[in-house]
XYZ file of N, CA and C in Angstrom:
192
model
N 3.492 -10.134 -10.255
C 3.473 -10.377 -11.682
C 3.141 -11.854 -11.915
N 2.246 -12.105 -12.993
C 1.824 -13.540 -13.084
C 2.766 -13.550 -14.171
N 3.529 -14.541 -14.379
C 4.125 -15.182 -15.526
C 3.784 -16.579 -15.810
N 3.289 -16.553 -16.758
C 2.715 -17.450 -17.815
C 3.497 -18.125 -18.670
N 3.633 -19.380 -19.269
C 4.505 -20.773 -20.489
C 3.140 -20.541 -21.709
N 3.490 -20.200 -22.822
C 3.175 -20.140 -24.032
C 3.638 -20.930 -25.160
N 2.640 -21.530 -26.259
C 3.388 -21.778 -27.637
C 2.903 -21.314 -28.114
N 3.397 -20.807 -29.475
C 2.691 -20.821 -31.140
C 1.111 -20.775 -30.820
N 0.148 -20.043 -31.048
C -1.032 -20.219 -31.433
C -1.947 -20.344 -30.128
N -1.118 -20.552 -28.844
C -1.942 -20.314 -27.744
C -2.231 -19.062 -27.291
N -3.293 -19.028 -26.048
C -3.691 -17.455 -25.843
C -3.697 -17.609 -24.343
N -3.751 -15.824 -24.470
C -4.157 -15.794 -22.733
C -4.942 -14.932 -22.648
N -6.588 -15.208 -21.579
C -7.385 -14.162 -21.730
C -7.346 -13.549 -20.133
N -7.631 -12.067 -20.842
C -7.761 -10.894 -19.477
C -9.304 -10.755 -19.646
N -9.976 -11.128 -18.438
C -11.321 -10.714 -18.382
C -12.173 -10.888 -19.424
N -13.522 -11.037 -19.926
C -13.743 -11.692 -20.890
C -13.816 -11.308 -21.906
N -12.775 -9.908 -22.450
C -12.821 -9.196 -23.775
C -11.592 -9.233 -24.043
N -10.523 -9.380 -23.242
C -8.772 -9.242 -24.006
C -8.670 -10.594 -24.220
N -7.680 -10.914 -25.201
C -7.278 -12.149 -25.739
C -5.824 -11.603 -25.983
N -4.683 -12.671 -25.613
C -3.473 -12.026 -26.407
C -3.137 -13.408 -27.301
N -2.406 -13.765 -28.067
C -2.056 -14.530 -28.572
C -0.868 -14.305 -28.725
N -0.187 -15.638 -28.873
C 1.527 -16.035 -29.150
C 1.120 -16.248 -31.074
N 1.565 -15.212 -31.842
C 1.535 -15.711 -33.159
C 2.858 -16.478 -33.727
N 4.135 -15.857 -32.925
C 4.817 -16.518 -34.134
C 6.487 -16.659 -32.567
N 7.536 -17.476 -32.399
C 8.471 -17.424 -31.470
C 9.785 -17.125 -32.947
N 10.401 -16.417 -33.038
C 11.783 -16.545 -34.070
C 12.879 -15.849 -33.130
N 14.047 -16.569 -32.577
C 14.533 -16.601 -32.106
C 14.610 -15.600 -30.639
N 14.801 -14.631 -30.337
C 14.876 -13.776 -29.094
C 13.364 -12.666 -29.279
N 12.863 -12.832 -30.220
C 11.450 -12.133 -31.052
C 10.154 -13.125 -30.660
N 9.206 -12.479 -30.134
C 7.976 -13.007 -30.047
C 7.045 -12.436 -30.651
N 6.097 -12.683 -31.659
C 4.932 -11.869 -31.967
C 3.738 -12.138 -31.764
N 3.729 -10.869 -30.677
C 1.506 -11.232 -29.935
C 0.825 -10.787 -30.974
N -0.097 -11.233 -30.605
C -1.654 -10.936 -31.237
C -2.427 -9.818 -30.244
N -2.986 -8.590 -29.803
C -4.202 -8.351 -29.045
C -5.422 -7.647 -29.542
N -6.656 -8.876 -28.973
C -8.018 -8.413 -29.443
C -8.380 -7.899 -28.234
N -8.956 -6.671 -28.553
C -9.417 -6.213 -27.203
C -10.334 -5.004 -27.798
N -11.456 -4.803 -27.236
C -12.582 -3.606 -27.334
C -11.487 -2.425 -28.190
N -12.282 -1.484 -28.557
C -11.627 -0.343 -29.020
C -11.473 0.631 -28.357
N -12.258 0.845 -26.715
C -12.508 1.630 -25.411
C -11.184 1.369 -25.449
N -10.434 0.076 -25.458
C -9.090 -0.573 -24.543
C -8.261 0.249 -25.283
N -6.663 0.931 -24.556
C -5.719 1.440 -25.674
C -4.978 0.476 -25.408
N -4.318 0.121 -26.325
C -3.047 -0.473 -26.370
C -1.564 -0.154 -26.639
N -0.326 0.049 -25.959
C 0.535 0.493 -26.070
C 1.809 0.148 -26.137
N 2.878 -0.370 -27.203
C 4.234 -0.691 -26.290
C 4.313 0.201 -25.511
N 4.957 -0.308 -24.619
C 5.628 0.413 -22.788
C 6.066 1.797 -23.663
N 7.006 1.832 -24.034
C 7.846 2.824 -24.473
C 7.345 3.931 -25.142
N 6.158 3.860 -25.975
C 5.538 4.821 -26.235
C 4.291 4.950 -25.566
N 3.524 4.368 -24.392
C 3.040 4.794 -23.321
C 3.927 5.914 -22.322
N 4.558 5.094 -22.308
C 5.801 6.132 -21.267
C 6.032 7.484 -21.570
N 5.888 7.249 -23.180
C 6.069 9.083 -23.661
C 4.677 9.945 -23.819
N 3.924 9.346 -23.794
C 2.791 9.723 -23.892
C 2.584 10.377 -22.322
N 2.554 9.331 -21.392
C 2.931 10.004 -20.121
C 3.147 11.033 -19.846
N 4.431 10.984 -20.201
C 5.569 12.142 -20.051
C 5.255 13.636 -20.236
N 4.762 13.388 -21.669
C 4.237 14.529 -22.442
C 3.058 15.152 -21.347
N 2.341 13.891 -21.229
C 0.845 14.837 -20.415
C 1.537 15.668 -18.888
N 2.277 15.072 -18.383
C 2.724 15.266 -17.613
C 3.429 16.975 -17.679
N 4.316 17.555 -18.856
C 5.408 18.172 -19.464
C 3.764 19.048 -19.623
N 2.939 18.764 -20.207
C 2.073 19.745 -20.474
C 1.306 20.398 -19.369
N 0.871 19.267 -18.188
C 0.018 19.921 -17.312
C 1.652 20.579 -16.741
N 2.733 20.489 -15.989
C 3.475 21.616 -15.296
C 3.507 22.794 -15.979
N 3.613 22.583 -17.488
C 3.370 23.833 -18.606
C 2.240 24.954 -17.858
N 1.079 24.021 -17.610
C 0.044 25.219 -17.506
C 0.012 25.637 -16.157
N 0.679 24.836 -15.618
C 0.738 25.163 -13.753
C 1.505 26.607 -14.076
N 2.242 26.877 -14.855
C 3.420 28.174 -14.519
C 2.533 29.865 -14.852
């Protein structure tokens, strides 16, 4: 895992189409910015994870 030091208004780029940005620090809260192609999905973890899940819950579905 690369971990990265950020402020306010700086960025970090993935390859030469993602950009994330630090928009705003308020106390234990950070708010990114991400520009990235529309090919790219973007996901909090947590509803990736269910999304997962689901595909997952569906293909054993059709295995039966």
């Amino acid at each position: 895992m690369l971990i990265l030091t950020r402020k306010p208004d700086e960025s970090i780029m993935i390859d030469d189409d993602i950009k994330i940005q630090i928009l705003n620090i308020k106390g234990n809260q950070i708010r990114i910015g991400i520009q990235a192609p529309k090919s790219v999905l973007v996901y909090r973890d947590e509803v990736y994870r269910r999304i997962q899940n689901s595909k997952i819950q569906k293909e054993e579905a059709n295995d039966i």
